[in-house]
Coordinates of C-alpha atoms in Angstrom, one line a residue:
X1 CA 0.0 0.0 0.0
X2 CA 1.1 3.2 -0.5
X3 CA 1.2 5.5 2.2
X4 CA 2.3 9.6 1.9
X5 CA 3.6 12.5 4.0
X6 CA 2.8 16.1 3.4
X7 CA 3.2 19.8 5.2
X8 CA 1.3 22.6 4.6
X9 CA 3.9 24.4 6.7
X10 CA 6.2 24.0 9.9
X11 CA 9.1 22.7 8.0
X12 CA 11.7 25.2 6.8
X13 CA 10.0 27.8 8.9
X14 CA 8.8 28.4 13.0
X15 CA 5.4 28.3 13.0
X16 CA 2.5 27.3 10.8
X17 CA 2.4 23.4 11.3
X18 CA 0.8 21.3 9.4
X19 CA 1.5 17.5 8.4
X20 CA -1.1 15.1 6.5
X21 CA -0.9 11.1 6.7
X22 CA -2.9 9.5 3.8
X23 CA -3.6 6.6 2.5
X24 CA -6.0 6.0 -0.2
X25 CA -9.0 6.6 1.6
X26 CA -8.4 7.9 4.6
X27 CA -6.5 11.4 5.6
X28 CA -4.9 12.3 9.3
X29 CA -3.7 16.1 9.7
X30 CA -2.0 16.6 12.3
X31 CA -1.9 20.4 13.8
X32 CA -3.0 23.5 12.0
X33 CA -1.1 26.6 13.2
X34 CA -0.5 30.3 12.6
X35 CA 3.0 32.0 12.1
X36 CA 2.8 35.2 13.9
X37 CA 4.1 38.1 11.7
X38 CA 7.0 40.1 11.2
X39 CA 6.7 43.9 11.0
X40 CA 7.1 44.4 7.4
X41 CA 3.8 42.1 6.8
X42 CA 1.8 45.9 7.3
X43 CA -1.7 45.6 8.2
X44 CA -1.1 41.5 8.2
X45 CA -2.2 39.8 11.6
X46 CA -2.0 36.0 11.3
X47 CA -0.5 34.2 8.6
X48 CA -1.9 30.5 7.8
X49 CA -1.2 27.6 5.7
X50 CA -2.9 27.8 2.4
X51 CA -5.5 25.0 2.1
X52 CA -5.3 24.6 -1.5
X53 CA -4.1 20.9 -0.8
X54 CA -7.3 19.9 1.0
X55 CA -9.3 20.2 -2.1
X56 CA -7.2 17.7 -4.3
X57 CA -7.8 15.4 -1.3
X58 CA -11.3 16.2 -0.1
X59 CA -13.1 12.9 -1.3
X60 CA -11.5 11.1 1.2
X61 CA -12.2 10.9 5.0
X62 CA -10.4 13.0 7.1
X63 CA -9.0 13.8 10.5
X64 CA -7.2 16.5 12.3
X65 CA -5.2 15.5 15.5
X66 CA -4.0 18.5 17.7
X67 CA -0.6 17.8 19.5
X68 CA -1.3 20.2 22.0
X69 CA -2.7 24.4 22.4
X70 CA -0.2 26.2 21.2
X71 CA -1.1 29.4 18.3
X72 CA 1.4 27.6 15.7
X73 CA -0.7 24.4 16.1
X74 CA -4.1 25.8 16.4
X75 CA -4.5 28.8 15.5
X76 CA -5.5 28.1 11.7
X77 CA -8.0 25.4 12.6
X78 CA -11.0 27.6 12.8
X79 CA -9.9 29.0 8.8
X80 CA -9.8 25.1 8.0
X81 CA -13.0 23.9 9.6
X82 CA -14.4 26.9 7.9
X83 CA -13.9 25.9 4.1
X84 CA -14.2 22.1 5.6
X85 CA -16.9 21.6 7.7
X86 CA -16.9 17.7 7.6
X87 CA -13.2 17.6 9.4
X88 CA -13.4 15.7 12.6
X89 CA -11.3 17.2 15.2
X90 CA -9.1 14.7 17.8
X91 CA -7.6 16.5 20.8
X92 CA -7.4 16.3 24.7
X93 CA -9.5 17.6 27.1
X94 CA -6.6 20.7 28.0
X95 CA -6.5 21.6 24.5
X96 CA -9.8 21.5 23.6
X97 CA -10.8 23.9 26.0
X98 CA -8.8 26.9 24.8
X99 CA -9.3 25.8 20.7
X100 CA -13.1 25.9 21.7
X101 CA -12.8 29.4 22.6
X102 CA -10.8 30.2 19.2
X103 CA -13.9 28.1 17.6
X104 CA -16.8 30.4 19.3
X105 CA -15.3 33.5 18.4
X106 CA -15.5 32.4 14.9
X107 CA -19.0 30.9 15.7
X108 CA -18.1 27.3 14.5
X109 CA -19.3 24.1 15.6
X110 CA -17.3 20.9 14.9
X111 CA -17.3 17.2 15.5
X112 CA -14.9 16.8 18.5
X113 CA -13.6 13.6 20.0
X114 CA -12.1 13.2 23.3
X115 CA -8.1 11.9 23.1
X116 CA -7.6 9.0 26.1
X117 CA -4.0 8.6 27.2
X118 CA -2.5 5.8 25.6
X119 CA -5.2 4.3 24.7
X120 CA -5.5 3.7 20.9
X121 CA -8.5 3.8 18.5
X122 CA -9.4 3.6 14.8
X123 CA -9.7 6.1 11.7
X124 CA -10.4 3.5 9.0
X125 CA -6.7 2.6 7.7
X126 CA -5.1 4.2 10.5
X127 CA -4.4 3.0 14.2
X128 CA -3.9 6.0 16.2
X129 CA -2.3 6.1 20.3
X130 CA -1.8 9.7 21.9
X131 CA 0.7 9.3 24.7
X132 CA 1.3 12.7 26.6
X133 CA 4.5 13.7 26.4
X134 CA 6.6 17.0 28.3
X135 CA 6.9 20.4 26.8
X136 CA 5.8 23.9 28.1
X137 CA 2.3 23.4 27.9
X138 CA -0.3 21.5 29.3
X139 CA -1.9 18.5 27.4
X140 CA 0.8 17.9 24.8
X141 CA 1.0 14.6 22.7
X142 CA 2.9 12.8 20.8
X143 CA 1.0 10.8 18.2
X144 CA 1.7 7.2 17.1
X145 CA 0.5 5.5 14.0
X146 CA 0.2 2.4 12.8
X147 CA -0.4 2.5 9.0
X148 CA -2.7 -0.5 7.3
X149 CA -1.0 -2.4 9.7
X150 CA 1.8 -2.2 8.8
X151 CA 4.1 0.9 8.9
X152 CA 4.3 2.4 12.0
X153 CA 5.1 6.7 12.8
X154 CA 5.9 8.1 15.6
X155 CA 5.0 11.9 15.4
X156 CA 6.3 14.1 17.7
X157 CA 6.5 17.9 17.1
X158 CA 7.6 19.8 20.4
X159 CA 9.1 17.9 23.4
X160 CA 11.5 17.8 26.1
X161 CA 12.3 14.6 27.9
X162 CA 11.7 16.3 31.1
X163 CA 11.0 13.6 33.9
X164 CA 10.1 16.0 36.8
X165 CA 8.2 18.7 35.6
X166 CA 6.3 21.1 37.6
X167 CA 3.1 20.3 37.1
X168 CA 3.3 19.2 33.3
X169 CA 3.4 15.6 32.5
X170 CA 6.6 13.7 33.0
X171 CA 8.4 12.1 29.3
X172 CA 7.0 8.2 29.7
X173 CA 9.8 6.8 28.9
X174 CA 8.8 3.5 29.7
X175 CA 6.3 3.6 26.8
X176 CA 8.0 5.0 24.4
X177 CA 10.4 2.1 24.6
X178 CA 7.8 -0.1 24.9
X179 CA 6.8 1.1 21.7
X180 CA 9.9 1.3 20.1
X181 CA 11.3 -2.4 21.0
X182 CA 10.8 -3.7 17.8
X183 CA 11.8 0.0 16.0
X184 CA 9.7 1.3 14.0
X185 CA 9.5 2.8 10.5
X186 CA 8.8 6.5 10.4
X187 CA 9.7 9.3 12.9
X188 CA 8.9 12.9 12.7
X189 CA 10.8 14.5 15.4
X190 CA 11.0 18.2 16.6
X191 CA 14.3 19.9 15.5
X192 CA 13.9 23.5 17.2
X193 CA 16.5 22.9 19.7
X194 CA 18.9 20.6 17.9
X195 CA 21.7 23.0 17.7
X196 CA 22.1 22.9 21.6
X197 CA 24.2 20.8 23.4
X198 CA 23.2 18.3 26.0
X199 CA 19.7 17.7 27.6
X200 CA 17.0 20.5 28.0
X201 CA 17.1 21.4 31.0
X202 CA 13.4 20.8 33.2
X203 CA 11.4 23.5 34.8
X204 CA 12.5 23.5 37.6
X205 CA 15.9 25.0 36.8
X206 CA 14.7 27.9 36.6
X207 CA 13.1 28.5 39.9
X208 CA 16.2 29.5 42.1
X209 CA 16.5 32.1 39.6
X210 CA 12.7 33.1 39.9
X211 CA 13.1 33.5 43.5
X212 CA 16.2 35.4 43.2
X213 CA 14.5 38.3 41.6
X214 CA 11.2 38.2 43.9
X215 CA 13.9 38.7 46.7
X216 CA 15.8 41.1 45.9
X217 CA 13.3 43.3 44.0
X218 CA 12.4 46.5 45.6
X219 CA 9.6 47.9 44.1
X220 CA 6.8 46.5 42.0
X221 CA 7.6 43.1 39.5
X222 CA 6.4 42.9 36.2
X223 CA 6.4 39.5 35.1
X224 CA 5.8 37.9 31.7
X225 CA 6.2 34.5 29.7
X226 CA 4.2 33.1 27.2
X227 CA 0.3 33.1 28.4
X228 CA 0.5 28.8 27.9
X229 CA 3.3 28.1 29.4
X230 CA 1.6 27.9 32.7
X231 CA 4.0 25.2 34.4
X232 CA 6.1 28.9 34.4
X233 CA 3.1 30.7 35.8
X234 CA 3.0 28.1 38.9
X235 CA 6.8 29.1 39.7
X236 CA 5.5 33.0 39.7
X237 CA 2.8 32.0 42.6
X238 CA 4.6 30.0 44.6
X239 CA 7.4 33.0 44.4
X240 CA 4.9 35.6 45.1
X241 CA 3.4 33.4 47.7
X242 CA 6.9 32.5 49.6
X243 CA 8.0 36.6 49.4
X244 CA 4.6 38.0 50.5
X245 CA 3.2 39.6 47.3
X246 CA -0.3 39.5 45.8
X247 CA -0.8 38.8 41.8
X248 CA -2.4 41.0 39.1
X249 CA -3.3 39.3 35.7
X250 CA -3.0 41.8 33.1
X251 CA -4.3 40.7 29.5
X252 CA -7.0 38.2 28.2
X253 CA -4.7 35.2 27.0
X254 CA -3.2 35.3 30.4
X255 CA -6.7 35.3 32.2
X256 CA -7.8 32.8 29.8
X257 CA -4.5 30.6 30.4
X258 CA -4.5 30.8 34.5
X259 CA -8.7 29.6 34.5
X260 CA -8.0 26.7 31.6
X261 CA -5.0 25.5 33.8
X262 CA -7.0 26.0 37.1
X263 CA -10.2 24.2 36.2
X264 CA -7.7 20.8 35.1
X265 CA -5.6 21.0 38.5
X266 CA -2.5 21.9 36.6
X267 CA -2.1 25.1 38.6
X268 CA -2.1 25.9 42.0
X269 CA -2.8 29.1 44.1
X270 CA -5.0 30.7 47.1
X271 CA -7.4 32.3 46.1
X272 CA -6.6 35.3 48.3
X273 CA -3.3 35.6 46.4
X274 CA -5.2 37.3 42.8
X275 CA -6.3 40.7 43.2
X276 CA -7.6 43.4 40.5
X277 CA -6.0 46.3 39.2
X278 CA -8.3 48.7 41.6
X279 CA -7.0 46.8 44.6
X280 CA -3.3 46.9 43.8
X281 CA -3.2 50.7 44.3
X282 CA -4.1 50.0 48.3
X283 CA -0.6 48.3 48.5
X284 CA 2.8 49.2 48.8
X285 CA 5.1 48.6 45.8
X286 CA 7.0 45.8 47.2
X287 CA 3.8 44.1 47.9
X288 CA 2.5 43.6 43.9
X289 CA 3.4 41.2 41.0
X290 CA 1.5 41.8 37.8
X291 CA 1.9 38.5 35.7
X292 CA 1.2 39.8 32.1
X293 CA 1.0 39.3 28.3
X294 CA 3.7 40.8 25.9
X295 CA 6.9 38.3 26.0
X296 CA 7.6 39.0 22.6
X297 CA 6.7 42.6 22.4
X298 CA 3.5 42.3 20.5
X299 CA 2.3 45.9 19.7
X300 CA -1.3 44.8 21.4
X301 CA 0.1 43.5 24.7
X302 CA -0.1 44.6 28.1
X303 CA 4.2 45.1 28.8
X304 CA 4.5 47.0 25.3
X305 CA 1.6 49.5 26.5
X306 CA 2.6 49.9 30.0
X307 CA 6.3 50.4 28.9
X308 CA 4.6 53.1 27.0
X309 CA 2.8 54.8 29.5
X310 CA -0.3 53.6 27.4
X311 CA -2.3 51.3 29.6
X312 CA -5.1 52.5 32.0
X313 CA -3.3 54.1 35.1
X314 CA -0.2 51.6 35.0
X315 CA 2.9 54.0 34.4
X316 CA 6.7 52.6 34.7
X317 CA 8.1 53.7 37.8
X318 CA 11.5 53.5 39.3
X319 CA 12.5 50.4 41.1
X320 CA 10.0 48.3 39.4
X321 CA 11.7 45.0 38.1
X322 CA 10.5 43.7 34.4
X323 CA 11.1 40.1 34.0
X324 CA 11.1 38.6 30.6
X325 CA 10.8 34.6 31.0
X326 CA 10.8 33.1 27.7
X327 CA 12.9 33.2 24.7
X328 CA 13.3 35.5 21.9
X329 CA 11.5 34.4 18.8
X330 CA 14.1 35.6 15.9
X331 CA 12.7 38.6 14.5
X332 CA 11.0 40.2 17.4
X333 CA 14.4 41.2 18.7
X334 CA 13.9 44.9 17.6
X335 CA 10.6 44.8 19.8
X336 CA 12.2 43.9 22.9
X337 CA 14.7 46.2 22.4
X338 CA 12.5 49.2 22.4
X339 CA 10.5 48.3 25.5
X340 CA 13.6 47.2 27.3
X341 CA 15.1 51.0 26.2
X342 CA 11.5 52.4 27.5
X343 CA 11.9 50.8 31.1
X344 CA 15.3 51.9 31.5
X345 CA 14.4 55.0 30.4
X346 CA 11.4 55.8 33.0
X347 CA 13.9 54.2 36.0
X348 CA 12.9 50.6 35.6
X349 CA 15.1 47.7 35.5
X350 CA 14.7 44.4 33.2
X351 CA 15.8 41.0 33.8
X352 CA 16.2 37.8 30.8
X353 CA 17.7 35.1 31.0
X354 CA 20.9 36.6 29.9
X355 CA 21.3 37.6 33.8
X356 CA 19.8 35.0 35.5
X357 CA 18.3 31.5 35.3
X358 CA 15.1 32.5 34.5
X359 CA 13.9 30.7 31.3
X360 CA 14.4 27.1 30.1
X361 CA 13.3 25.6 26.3
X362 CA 9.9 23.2 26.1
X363 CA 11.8 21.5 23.1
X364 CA 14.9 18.9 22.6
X365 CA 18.2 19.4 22.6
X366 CA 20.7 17.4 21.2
X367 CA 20.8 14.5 23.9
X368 CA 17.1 14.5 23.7
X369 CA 16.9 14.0 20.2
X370 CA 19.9 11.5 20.6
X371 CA 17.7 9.7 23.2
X372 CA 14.6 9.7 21.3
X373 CA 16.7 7.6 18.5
X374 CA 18.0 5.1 20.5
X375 CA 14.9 4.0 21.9
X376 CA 12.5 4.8 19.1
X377 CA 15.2 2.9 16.7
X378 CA 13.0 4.4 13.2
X379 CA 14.4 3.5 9.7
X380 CA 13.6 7.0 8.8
X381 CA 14.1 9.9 10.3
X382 CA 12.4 13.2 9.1
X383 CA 13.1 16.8 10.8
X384 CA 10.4 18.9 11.4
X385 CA 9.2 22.0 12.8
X386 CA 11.8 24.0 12.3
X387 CA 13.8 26.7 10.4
X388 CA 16.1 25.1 7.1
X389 CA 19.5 25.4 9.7
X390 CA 17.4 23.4 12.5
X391 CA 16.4 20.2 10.1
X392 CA 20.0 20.5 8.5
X393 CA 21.6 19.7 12.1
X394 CA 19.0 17.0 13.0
X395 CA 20.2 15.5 10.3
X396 CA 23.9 15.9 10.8
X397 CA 23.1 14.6 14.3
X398 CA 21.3 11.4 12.7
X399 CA 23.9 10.4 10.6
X400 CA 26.6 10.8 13.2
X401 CA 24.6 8.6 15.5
X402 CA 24.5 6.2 12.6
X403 CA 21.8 6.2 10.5
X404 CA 22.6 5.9 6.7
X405 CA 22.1 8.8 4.7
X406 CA 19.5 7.5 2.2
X407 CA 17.3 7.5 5.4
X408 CA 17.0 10.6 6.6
X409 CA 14.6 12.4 4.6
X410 CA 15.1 16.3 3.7
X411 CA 11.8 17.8 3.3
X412 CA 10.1 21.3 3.5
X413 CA 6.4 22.7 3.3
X414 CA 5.1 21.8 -0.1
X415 CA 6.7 18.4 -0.5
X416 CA 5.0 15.0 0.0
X417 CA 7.0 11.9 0.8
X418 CA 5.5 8.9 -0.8
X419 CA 6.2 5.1 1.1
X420 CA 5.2 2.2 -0.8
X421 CA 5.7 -1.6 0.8
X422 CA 7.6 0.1 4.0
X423 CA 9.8 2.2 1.8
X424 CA 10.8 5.3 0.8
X425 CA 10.0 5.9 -3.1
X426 CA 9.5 9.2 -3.8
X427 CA 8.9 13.0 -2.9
X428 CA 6.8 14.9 -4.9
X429 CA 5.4 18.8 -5.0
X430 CA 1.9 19.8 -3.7
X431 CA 0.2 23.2 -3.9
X432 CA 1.3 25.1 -0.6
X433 CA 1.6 28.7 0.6
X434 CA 0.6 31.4 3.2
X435 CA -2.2 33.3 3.4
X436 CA -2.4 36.6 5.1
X437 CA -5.4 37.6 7.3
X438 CA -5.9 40.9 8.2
X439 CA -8.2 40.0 11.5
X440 CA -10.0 43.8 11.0
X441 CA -12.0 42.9 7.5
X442 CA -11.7 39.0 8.6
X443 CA -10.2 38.9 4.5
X444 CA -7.4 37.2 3.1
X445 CA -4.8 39.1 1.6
X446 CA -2.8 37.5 -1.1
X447 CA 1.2 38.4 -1.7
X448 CA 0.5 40.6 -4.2
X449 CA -1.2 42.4 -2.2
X450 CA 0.7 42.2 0.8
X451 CA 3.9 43.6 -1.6
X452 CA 1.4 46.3 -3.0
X453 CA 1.2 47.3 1.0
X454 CA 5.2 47.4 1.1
X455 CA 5.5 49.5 -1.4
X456 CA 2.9 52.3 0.1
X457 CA 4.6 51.9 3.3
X458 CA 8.1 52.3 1.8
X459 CA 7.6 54.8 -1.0
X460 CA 4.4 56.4 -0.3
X461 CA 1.6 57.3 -2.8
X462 CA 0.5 60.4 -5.1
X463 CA -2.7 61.1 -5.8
X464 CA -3.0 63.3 -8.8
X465 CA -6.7 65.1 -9.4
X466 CA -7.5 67.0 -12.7
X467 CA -10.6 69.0 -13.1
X468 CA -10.4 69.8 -16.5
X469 CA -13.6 69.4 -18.1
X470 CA -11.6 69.3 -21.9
X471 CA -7.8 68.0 -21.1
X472 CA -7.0 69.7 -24.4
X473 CA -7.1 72.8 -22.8
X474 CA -5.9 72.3 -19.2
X475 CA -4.7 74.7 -16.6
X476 CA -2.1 74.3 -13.6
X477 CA -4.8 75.3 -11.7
X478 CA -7.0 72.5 -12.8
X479 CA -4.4 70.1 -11.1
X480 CA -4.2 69.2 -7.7
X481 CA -1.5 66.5 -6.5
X482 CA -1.6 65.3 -2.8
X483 CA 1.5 62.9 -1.5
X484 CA 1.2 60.3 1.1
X485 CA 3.8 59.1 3.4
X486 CA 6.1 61.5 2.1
X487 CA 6.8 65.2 1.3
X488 CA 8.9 67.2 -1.2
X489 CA 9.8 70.8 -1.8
X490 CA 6.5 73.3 -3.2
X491 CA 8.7 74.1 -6.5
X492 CA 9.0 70.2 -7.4
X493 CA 5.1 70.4 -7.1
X494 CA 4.9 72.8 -9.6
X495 CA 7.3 71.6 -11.7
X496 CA 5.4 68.2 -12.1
X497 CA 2.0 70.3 -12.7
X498 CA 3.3 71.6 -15.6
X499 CA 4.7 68.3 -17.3
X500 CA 1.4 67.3 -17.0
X501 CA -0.5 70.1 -18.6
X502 CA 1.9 69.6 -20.9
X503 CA -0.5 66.9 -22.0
X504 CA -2.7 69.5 -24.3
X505 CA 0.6 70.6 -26.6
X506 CA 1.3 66.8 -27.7
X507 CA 0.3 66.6 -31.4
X508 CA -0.6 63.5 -33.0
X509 CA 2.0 62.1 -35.9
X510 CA 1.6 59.6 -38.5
X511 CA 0.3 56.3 -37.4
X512 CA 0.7 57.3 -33.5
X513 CA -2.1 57.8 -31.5
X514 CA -2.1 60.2 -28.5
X515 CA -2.2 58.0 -25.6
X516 CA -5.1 58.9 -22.9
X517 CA -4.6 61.9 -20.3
X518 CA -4.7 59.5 -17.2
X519 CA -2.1 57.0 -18.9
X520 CA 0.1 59.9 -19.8
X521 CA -0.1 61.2 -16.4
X522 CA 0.6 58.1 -14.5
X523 CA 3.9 57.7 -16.6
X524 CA 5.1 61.4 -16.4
X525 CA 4.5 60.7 -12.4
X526 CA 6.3 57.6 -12.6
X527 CA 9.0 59.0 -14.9
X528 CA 9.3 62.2 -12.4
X529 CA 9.7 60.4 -9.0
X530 CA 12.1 57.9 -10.7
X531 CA 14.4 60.3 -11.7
X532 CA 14.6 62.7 -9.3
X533 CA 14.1 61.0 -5.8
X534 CA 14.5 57.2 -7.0
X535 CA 11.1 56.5 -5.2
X536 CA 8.5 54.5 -7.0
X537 CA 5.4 55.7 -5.1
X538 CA 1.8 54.1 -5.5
X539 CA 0.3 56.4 -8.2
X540 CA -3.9 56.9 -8.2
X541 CA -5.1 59.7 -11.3
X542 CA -8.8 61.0 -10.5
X543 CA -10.7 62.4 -13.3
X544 CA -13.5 64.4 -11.7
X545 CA -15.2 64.7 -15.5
X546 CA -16.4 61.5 -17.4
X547 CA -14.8 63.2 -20.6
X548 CA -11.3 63.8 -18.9
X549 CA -9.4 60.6 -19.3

């Protein structure tokens, strides 16, 4: 039988996974994610995985597994269920709560299915078996497959083999070698962490550091991680708690977080601890932690507008501690920066984990990945979720452990790895792309338009109005041009308004037509901005007469 492998994103790139098992009448996706956005995507909020895939393969039944609640593995699901209704959707109770609130703000309904620890069930060819695993979130899972029978996959996207975590799940590495005692064929292993040495350290590494800061901070503490990563959030408490400070929880995603992991057990607190925002002004500085959104210094968030004097009656002071608990995702460096500067700047002081051990990774080092091969013993080894550098040294690290070259299997977003009898055969190219949403219209934006957006926000736009009932006989005065985005000296203006009323003194010659007035213009505009400024502005020409064109 012939069995195939595809992504619809995650490979190559952080963020925006998306991996289809099929066989020839059954599908199995497993995750559907966002990439978050960099700041040259203007007026782009989300980007997901273009679906165009799904339609070449909609006759046949279909599944989506989530691996666990994190934005690049859920966040698209409510744009797929969308344009495919029929998709059943496989998760666990932990994850399902916070993608049901993603679904009800897009008011969708789907057919959900409970995931039961280790306990496997059917999806026509396929033989599925979630066993929860360790990362930085509740709920996680790595999925195992057994293919007609016969080929068996071990899928396993973000992991740590942490086996004393907080309040996560420990690695069960019993299982997984269990599992693995025979080897398997297929594994599809996380490579995010690969190019660091050793074993990711656990969660509780970085609570000495924690404490550190909640004991020799001063004034107020600002602290912020990534909203999931609540295993984090339970080190805060029991700081706060321990140094005699009450807890603010500044920003939705963090509210919605701290009750998601409350109403499962998985974090623990008096009551009397939380406070609001009116009650915090009753105490003295050295009495308050706010925990808030913002670790990456997303524009929106609650440390980005307080660092900028721009949320409700929260204002930097000095001797408040900011503590940024989480890594840097590349590209949002430049954010962090400018907040950090802000703090500094209004007496503040900011800790990462550059100064203290404050932060550890939810995904697999070197020895972890190591690990995961000796026990899991795969004949084939593909990278995943992670940029092109990332699956390059997961695959260095493979073949050094061993494992023939042939075997380790190179692959990015569009590609689809065909097995046949057990063994590799072939990759082939399937339709795949982004697509931008702009979360204010709810619309998708395509790259052309995304690059006509660029282009405003780097050269600007002229808007060029003529009033002239008969262009044959235009005036200066019957032109108005307005720029946006830039400016340029009042005697350029006029010298552009008169190579365009130029317009009326071209004759026509021969066999060559006089172009049209708004054709003309656009050019001369073009030509003129080209030549003297090497800008290439958007150009719009409005003809306020019907017979003016």
């Amino acid at each position: 039988m012939k069995i195939s492998v595809s992504s619809l994103g995650g490979v190559g790139e952080i963020g925006m996974n998306m991996y289809i098992y099929e066989t020839d009448r059954y599908a199995v996706i497993v995750d559907c994610g966002v990439k978050f956005t960099k700041s040259d995507e203007i007026g782009v909020d989300l980007i997901i995985p273009d679906f165009s895939y799904i339609e070449t393969i909609k006759y046949k039944k279909i599944m989506l597994i989530i691996t666990h609640a994190h934005e690049d593995h859920i966040g698209a699901v409510p744009y797929l269920i969308k344009e495919y209704p029929d998709i059943a959707v496989v998760c666990g109770r932990y994850s399902w709560d916070i993608l049901n609130k993603r679904l009800d703000e897009h008011n969708i309904s789907v057919n959900q299915i409970y995931i039961e620890d280790f306990k496997s069930f059917e999806w026509g060819d396929f033989e599925i078996t979630a066993y929860p695993i360790s990362h930085s979130i509740h709920g996680t899972y790595a999925v195992m497959l057994k293919i007609a029978e016969e080929f068996k996959v071990v899928h396993i996207s973000d992991y740590k083999i942490d086996s004393s975590p907080v309040t996560c799940t420990p690695f069960p590495l019993k299982e997984f070698i269990s599992f693995g005692k025979d080897g398997i064929d297929l594994l599809m292993a996380d490579s995010t962490n690969v190019i660091k040495n050793g074993f990711t350290k656990g969660e509780y590494q970085v609570t000495k550091g924690i404490e550190e800061v909640f004991k020799k901070a001063s004034g107020r503490i600002f602290f912020t991680t990534f909203a999931s990563n609540t295993e984090r959030l339970q080190t805060v408490f029991n700081a706060a708690e321990k140094y005699g400070r009450k807890v603010a929880l500044e920003g939705s995603s963090m509210i919605k977080h701290v009750d998601t992991a409350r109403k499962h057990g998985r974090l623990s607190f008096n009551d009397d601890i939380l406070i609001s925002r009116k009650q915090v002004e009753k105490l003295d500085d050295n009495k308050i932690c706010f925990i808030a959104t913002g670790s990456q210094g997303e524009g929106v968030s609650v440390i980005t507008k307080i660092a900028e004097n721009d949320y409700s009656n929260i204002k930097v002071r000095k001797n408040d501690t900011f503590i940024f608990s989480s890594r840097i995702i590349p590209g949002n460096e430049h954010r962090l920066i400018y907040i950090m500067n802000n703090v500094y700047a209004k007496g503040g002081s900011v800790i990462t984990a550059d100064d203290l051990p404050i932060h550890v990774s939810g995904h697999a080092a070197k020895e972890d990945a190591l690990l995961l091969l000796k026990i899991l013993k795969p004949k084939y080894l593909v990278p995943i979720h992670g940029e092109v550098q990332h699956l390059v040294k997961h695959k260095k690290l493979a073949a050094d452990y061993g494992m023939h070259d042939e075997n380790i299997i190179f692959f990015l977003s569009g590609n689809k790895i065909i097995f046949e009898n057990g063994s590799f055969k072939e990759m082939q190219e399937i339709p795949a792309g982004k697509r931008y949403v702009d979360l204010n219209t709810e619309e998708f934006l395509t790259s052309d338009g995304l690059k006509e957006r660029k282009k405003l926000a780097i050269n600007g736009a002229v808007v060029v109005v003529n009033s002239a009932e008969n262009v044959e006989n235009i005036k200066e005065d019957d032109i108005i041009i307005q720029l946006i985005g830039f400016s340029i000296e009042k005697e350029y203006i006029n010298i552009l308004k008169q190579s365009i009323i130029e317009y009326s003194q071209i004759e026509e010659s021969g066999i060559n037509q006089k172009i049209e007035f708004s054709e003309y213009t656009e050019q001369t505009v073009k030509r003129f901005f080209k030549k003297r400024f090497n800008r290439r502005p958007f150009i719009s020409i409005i003809n306020t007469h019907n017979g003016a064109v």
